[in-house]
CSV table of C-alpha atoms and ligand atoms in Angstrom, one decimal:
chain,number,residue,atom,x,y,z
A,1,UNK,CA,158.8,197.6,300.4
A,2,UNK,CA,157.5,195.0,297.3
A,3,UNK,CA,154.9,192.7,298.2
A,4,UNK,CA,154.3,190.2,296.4
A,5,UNK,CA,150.5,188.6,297.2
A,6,UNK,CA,149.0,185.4,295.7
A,7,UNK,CA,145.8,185.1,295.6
A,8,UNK,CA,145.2,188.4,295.8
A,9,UNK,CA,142.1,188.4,293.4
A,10,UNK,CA,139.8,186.2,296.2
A,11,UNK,CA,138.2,186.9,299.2
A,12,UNK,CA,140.9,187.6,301.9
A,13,UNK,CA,143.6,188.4,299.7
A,14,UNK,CA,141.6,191.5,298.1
A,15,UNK,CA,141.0,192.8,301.5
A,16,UNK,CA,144.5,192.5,302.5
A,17,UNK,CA,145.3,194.5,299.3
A,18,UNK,CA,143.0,197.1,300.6
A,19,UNK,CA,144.2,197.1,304.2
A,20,UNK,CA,148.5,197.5,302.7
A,21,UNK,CA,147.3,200.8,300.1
A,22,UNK,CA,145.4,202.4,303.0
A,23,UNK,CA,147.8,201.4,306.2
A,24,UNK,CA,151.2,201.4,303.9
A,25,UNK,CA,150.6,203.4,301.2
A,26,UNK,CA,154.2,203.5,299.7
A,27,UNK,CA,153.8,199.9,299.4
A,28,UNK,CA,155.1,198.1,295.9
A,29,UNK,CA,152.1,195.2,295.5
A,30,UNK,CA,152.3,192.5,293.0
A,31,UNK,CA,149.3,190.3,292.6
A,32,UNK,CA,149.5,186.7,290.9
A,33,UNK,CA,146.4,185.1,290.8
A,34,UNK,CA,145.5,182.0,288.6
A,35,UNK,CA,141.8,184.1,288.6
A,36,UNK,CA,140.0,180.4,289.0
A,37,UNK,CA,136.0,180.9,289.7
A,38,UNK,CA,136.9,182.2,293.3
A,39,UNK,CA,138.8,185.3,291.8
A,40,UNK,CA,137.2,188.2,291.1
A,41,UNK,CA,139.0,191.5,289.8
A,42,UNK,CA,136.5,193.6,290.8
A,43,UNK,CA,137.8,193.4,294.1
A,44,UNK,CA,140.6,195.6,293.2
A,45,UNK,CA,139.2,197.5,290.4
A,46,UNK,CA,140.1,201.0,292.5
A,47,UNK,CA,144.0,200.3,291.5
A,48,UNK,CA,143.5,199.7,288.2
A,49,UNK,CA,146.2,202.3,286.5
A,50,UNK,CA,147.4,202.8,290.4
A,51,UNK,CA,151.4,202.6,289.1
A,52,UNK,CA,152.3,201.5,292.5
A,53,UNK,CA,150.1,197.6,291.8
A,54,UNK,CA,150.7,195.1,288.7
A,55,UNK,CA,148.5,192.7,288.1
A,56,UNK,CA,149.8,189.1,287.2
A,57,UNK,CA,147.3,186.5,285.4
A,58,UNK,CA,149.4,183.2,286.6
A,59,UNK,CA,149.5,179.5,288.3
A,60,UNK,CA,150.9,179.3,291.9
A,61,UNK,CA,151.9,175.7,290.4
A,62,UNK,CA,154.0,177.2,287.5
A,63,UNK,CA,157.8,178.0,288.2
A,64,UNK,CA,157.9,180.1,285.0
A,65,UNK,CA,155.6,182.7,286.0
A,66,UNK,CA,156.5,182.5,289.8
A,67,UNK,CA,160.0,183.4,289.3
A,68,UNK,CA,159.0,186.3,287.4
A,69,UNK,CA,156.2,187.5,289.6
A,70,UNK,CA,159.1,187.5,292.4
A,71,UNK,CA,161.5,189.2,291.2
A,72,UNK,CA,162.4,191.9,293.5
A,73,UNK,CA,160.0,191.2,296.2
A,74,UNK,CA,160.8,192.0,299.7
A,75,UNK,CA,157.5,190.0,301.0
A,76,UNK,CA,155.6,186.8,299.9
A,77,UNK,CA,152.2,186.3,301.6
A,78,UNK,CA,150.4,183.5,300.1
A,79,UNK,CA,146.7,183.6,300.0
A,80,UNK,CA,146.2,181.6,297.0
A,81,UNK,CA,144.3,178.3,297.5
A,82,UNK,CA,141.4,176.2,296.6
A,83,UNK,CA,139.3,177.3,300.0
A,84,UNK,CA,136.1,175.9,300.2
A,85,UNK,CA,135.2,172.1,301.9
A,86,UNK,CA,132.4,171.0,299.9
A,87,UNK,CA,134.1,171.6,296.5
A,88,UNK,CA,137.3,169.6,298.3
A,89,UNK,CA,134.8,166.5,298.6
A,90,UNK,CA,133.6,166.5,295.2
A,91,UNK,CA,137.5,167.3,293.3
A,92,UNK,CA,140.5,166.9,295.6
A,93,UNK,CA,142.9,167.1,292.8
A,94,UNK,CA,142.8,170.8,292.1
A,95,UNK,CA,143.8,171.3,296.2
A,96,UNK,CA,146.6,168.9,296.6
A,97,UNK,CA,148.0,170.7,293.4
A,98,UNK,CA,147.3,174.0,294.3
A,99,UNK,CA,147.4,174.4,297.7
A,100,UNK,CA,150.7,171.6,298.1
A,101,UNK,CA,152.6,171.4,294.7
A,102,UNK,CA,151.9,175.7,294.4
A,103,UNK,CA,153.4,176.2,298.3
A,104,UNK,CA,156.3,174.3,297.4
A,105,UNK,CA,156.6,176.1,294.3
A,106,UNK,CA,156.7,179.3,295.8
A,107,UNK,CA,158.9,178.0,298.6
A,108,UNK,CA,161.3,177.5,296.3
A,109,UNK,CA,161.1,180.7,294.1
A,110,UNK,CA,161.1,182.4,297.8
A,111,UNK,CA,164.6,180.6,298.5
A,112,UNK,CA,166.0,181.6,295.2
A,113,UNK,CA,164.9,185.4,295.7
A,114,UNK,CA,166.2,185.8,298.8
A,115,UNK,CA,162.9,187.2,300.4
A,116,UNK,CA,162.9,188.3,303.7
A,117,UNK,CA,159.9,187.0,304.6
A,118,UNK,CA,157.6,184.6,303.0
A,119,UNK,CA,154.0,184.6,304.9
A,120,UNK,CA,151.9,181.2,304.8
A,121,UNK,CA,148.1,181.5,305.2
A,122,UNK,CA,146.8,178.5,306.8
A,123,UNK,CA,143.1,177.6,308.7
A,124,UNK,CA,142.2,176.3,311.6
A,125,UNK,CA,141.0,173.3,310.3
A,126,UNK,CA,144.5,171.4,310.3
A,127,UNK,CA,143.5,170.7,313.8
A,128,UNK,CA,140.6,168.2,313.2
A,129,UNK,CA,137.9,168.4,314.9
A,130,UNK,CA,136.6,169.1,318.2
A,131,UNK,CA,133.6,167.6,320.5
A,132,UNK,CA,130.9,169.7,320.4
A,133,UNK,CA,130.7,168.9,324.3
A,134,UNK,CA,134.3,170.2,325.3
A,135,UNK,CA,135.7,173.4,326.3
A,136,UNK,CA,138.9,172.4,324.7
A,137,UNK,CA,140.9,174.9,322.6
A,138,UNK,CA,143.6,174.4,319.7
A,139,UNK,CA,147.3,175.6,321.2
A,140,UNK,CA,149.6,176.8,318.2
A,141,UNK,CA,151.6,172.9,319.9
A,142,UNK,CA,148.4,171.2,319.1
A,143,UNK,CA,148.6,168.1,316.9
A,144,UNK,CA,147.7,168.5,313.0
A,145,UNK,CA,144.8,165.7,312.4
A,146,UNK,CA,143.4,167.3,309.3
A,147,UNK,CA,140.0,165.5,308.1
A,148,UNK,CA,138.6,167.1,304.6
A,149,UNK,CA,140.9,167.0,301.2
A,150,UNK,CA,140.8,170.6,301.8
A,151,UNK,CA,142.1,170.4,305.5
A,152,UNK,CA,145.0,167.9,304.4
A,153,UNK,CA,145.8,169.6,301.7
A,154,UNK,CA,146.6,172.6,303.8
A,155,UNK,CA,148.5,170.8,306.4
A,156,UNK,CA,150.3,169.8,303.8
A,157,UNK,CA,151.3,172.9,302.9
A,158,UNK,CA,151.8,174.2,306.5
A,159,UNK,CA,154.2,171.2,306.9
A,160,UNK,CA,156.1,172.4,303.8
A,161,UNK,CA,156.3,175.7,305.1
A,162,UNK,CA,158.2,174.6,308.3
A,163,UNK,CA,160.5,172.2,306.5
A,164,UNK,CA,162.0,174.7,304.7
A,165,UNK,CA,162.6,176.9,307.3
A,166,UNK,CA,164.6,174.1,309.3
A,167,UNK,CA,166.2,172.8,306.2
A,168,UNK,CA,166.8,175.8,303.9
A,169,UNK,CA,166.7,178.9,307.3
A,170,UNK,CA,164.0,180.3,305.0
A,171,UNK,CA,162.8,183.4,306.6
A,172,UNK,CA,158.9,181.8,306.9
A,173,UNK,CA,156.1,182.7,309.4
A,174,UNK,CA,152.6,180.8,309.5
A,175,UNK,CA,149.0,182.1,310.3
A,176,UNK,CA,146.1,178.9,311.2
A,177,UNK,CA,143.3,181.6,311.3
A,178,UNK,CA,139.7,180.7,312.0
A,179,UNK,CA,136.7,181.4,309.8
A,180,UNK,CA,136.7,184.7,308.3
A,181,UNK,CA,133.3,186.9,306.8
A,182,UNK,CA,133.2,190.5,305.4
A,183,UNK,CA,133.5,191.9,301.7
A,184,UNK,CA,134.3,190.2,298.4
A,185,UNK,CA,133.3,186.5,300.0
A,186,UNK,CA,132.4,184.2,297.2
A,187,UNK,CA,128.7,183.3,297.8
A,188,UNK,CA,129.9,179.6,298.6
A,189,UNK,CA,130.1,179.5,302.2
A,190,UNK,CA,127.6,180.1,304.6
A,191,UNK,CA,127.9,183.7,305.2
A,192,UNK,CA,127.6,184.9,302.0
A,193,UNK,CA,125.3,182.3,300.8
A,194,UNK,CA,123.1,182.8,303.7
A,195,UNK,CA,122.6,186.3,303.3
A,196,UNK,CA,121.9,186.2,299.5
A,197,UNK,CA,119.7,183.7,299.3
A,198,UNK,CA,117.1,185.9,301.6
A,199,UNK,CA,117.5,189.1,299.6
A,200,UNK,CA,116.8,186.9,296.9
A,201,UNK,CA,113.8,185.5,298.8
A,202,UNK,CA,115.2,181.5,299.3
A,203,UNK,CA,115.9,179.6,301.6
A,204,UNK,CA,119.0,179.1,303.5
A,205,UNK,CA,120.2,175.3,303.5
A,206,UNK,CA,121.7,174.7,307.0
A,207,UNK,CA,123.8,171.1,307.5
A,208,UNK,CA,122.5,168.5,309.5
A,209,UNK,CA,120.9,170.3,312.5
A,210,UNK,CA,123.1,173.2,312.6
A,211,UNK,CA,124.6,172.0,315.2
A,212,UNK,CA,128.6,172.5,314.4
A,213,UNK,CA,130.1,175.0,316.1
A,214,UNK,CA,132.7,178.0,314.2
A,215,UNK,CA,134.2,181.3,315.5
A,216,UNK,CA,133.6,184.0,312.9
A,217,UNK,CA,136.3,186.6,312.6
A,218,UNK,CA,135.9,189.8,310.7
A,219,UNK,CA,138.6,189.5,307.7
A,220,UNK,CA,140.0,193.1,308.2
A,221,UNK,CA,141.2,191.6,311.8
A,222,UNK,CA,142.6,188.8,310.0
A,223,UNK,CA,144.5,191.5,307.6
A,224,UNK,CA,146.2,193.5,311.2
A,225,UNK,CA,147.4,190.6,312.0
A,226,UNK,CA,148.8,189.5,308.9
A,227,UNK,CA,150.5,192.5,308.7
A,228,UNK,CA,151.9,193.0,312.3
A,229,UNK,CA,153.5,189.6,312.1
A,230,UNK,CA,155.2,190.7,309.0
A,231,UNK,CA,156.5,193.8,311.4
A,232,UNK,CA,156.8,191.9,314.2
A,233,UNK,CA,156.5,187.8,314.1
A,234,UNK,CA,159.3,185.8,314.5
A,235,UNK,CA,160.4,183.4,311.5
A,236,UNK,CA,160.1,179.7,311.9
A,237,UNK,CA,157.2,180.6,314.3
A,238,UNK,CA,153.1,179.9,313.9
A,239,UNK,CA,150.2,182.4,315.4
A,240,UNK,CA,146.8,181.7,315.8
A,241,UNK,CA,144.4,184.3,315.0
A,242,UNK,CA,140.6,184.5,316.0
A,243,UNK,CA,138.7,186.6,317.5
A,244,UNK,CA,137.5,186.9,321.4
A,245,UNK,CA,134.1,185.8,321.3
A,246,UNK,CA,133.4,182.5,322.1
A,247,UNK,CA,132.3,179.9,319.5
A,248,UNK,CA,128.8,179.9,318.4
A,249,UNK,CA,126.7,177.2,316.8
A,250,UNK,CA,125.6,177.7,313.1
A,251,UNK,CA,121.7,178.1,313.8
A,252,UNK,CA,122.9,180.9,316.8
A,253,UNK,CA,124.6,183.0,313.8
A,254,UNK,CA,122.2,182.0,311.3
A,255,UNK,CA,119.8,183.6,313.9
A,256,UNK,CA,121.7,186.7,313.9
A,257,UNK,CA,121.1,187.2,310.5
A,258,UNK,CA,117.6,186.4,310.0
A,259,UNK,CA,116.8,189.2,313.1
A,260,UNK,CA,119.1,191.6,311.3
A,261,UNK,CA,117.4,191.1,308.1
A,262,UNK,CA,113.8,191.1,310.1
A,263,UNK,CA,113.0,187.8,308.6
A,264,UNK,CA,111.5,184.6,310.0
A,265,UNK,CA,113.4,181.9,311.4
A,266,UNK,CA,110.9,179.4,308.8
A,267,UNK,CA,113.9,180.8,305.9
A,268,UNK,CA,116.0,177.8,307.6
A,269,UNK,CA,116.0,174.6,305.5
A,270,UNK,CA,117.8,172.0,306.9
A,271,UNK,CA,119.6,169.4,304.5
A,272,UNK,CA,121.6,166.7,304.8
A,273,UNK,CA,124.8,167.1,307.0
A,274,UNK,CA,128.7,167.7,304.4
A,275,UNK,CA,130.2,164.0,304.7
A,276,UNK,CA,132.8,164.2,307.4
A,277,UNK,CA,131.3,167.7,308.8
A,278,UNK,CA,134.2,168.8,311.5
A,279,UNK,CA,131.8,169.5,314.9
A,280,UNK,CA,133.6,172.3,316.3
A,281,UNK,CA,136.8,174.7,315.8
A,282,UNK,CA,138.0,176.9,318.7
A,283,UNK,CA,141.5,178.8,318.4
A,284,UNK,CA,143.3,180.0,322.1
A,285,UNK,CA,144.6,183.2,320.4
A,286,UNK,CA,147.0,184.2,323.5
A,287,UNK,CA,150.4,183.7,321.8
A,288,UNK,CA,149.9,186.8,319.2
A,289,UNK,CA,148.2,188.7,321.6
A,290,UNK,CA,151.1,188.6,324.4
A,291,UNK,CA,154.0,188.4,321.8
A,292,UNK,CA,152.6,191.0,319.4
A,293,UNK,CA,150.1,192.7,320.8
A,294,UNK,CA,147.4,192.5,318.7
A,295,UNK,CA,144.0,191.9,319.1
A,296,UNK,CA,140.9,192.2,317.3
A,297,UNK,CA,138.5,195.0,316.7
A,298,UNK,CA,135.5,194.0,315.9
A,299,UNK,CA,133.0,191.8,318.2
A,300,UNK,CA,130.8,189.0,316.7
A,301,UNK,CA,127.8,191.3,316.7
A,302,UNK,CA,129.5,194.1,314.6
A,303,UNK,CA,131.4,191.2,312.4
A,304,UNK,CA,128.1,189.8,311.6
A,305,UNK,CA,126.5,193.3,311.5
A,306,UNK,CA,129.0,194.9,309.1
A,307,UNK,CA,128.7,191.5,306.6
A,308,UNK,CA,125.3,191.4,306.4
A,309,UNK,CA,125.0,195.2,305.4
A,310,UNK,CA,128.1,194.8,302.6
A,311,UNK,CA,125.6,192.3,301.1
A,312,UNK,CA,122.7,194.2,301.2
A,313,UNK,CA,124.9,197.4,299.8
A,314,UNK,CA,126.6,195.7,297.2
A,315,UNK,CA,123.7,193.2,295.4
A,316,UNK,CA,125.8,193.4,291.5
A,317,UNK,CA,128.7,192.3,293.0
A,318,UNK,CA,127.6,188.7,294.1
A,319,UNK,CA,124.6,189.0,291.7
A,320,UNK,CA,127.1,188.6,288.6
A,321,UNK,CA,128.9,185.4,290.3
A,322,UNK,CA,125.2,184.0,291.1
A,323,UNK,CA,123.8,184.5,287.9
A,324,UNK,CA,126.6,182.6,286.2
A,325,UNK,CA,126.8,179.4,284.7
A,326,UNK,CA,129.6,178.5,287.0
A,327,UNK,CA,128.0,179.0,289.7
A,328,UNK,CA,124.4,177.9,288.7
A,329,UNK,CA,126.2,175.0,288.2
A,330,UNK,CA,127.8,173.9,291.4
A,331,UNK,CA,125.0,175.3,293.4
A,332,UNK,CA,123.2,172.2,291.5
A,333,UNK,CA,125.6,169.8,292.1
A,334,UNK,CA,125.9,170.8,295.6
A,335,UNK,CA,122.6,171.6,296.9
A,336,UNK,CA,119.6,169.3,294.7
A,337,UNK,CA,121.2,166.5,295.8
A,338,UNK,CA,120.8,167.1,299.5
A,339,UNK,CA,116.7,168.1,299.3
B,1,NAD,P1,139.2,182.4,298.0
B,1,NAD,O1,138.8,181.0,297.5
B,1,NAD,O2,138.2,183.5,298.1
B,1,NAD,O3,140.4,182.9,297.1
B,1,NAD,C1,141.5,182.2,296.6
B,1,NAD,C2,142.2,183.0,295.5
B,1,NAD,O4,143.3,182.2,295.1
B,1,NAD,C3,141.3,183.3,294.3
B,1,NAD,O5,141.5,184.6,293.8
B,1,NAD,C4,141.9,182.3,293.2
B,1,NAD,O6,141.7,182.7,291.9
B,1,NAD,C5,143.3,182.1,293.6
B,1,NAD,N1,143.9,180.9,293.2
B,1,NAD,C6,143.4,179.6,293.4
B,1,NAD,N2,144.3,178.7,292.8
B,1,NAD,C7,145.4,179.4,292.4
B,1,NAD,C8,146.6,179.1,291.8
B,1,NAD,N3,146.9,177.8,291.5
B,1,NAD,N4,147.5,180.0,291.5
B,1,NAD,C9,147.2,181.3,291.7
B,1,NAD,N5,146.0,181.7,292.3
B,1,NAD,C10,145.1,180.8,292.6
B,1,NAD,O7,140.0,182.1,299.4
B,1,NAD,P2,140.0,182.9,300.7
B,1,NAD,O8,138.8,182.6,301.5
B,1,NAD,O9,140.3,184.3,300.4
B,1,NAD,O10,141.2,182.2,301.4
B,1,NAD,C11,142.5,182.7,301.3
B,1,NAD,C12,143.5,181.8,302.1
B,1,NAD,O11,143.1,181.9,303.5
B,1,NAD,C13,143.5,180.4,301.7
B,1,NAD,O12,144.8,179.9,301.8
B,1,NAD,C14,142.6,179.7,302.8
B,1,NAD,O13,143.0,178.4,303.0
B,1,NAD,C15,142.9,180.6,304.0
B,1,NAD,N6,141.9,180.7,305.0
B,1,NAD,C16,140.6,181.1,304.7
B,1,NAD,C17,139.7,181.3,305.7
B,1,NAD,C18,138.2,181.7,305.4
B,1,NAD,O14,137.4,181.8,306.3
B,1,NAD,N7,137.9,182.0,304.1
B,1,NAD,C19,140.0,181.1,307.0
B,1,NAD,C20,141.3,180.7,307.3
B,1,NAD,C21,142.2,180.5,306.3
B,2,DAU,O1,137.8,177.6,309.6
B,2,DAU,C1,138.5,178.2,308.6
B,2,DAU,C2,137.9,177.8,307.3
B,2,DAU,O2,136.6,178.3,307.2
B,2,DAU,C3,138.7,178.1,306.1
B,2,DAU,O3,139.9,177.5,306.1
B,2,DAU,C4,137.9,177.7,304.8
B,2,DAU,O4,138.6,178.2,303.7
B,2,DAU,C5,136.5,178.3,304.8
B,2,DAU,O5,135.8,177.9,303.7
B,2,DAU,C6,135.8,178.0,306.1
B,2,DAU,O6,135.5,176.6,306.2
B,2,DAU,P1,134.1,176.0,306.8
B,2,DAU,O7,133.8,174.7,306.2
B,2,DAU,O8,134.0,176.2,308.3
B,2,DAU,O9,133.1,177.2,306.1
B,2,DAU,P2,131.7,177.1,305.4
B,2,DAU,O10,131.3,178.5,305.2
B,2,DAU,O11,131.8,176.3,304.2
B,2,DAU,O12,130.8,176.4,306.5
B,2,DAU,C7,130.6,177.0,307.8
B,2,DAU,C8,129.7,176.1,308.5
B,2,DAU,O13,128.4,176.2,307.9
B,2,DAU,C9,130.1,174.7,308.5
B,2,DAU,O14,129.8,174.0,309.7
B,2,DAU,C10,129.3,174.1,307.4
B,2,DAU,C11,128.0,174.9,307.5
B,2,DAU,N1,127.3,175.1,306.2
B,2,DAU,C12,128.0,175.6,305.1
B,2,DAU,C13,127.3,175.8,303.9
B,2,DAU,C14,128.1,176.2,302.7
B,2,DAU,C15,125.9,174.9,306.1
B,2,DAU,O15,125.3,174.5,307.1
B,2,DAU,N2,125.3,175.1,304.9
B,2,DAU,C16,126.0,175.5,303.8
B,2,DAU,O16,125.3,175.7,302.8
């Protein structure tokens, strides 16, 4: 089987490349990845000279390079996207292009290949928002009512997704999955910036009161399911994926970490809330587990657990993203202002 991955070079899409050698290893993997500040090689550097992965330095947004990074590919599961909120607020223009003009791009390179599946990777946060005061949780019939750039631009792309199976019968499935953590997460979002800052003895700047409420799923139970709906998972249709644990508030897993790093909770600094900060996302994950049979493996402790110790374990990996100029850069932009 010939996969091809976008996106494969980030956070998720380097652990789903690790979870198809080890769980399929006669697997054919192609990567594309446009290698923007969120990819990072080093993710993958095991394969490098592995004959059975190629490596392809290319634009989701570029036909050219599409149509020749497909060519002969059984699969298609897109990971490749701008991903992170606050970066969505300050430049919208890089997700609509990526994450909508690059799915349609690959939609139609997907159509022209005759794949047999092409696998959309979509969030939660198409959904909107939730009161922090209600029990309610999203349905895969729920109604889209993105809020951020970044959320918009996704359900954008999910929308795509479904056109083109009812217009063109392409062979599409779609995953809304709810926050991930574990390896290779760029040291943007929360998780990973919570957990470097302590080790490297700072603070960690928590939104408004840390009030908004997230479920945290640990990526490798993202990358099961990913994979058994490619099995299994019916085109045309959508699965939700999150884990079983109920959704916790920011300071409850923020607290989590500071115990597990035996460290005060006076390392919380809270900042001014992100404009437009969704209050709560909660996924009812019953369709894949009764359809497909999955579930997840890992509980929030050990998600949280496992995280934090991949940070502590693997300090050059995210110090060489901190201590560059990209990053010292938007970690200016993002957090002096807020002080
Ligand atoms: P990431 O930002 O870590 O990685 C994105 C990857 O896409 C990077 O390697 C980057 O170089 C590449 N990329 C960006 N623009 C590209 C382009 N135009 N062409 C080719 N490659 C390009 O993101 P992630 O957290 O791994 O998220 C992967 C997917 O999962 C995204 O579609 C995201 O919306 C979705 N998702 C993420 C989460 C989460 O918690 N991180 C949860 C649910 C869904
Ligand atoms: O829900 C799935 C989504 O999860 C994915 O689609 C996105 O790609 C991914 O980035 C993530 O979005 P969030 O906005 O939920 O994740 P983030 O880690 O940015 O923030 C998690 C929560 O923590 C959110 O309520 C904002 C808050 N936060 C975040 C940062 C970066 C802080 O309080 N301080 C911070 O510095």
């Amino acid at each position: 089987m010939k996969y091809l991955i976008t996106g494969g070079a980030g956070f998720i899409g380097s652990n789903f490349i690790h979870y198809l050698v080890e769980h399929h290893p006669d697997a054919e993997i192609v990567n594309l990845d446009k290698l923007t500040y969120a990819g990072n090689l080093e993710n993958l550097k095991a394969y490098e000279g592995d004959l059975r992965y190629t490596f392809i330095k290319g634009d989701i947004a570029e036909p050219k390079v599409v149509n020749e990074a497909m060519n002969g590919a059984d699969v298609v599961v897109n990971f490749a996207a701008e991903s992170h909120v606050d970066r969505s607020i300050h430049e919208p223009a890089a997700f609509v292009r990526t994450n909508v003009l690059g799915t349609q791009v690959l939609l139609d390179a997907a159509l022209r290949h005759k794949v047999k599946r092409y696998h959309h990777v979509s969030t939660d946060e198409v959904y909107g928002s939730i009161a922090l005061n209600s029990d309610e949780k999203w349905t895969e019939q729920s109604p889209y009512n993105p809020r951020s750039p970044y959320s918009a631009s996704k359900a954008a792309s999910d929308h795509l997704v479904r056109a083109y199976f009812h217009t063109y019968s392409l062979s599409a499935t779609i995953t809304n999955c709810a926050n991930n953590i574990g390896p290779y997460m760029y040291p943007e979002k929360l998780f990973p910036l919570a957990i470097t800052n302590l080790l490297e003895g700072k603070k960690i700047p928590v939104y408004g009161q840390g009030q908004h409420v997230r479920e945290w799923l640990y990526v490798e139970d993202h990358c099961s399911a990913i994979d058994l709906i490619l099995q299994k998972g019916k085109p045309g249709e959508t699965y939700f994926v999150s884990p079983d644990n109920e959704p916790v508030s920011n300071l409850e897993v923020i607290k989590k970490i500071l115990k597990l790093m035996n460290l005060p909770e006076d390392r919380i600094e809270f900042v001014a809330d992100r404009p437009g900060h969704d209050e709560k996302y909660a996924l009812d994950n019953n369709k894949i587990k009764r359809e497909l049979d999955w579930k997840p493996k890992y509980s929030l402790d050990e998600t949280v657990r496992l995280t934090v110790e991949w940070y502590k374990n693997n300090q050059e990996w995210w110090k060489k993203i901190k201590d560059s100029q990209e990053y010292k850069n938007y970690y200016q932009k993002q957090y002096d202002v807020l002080k």
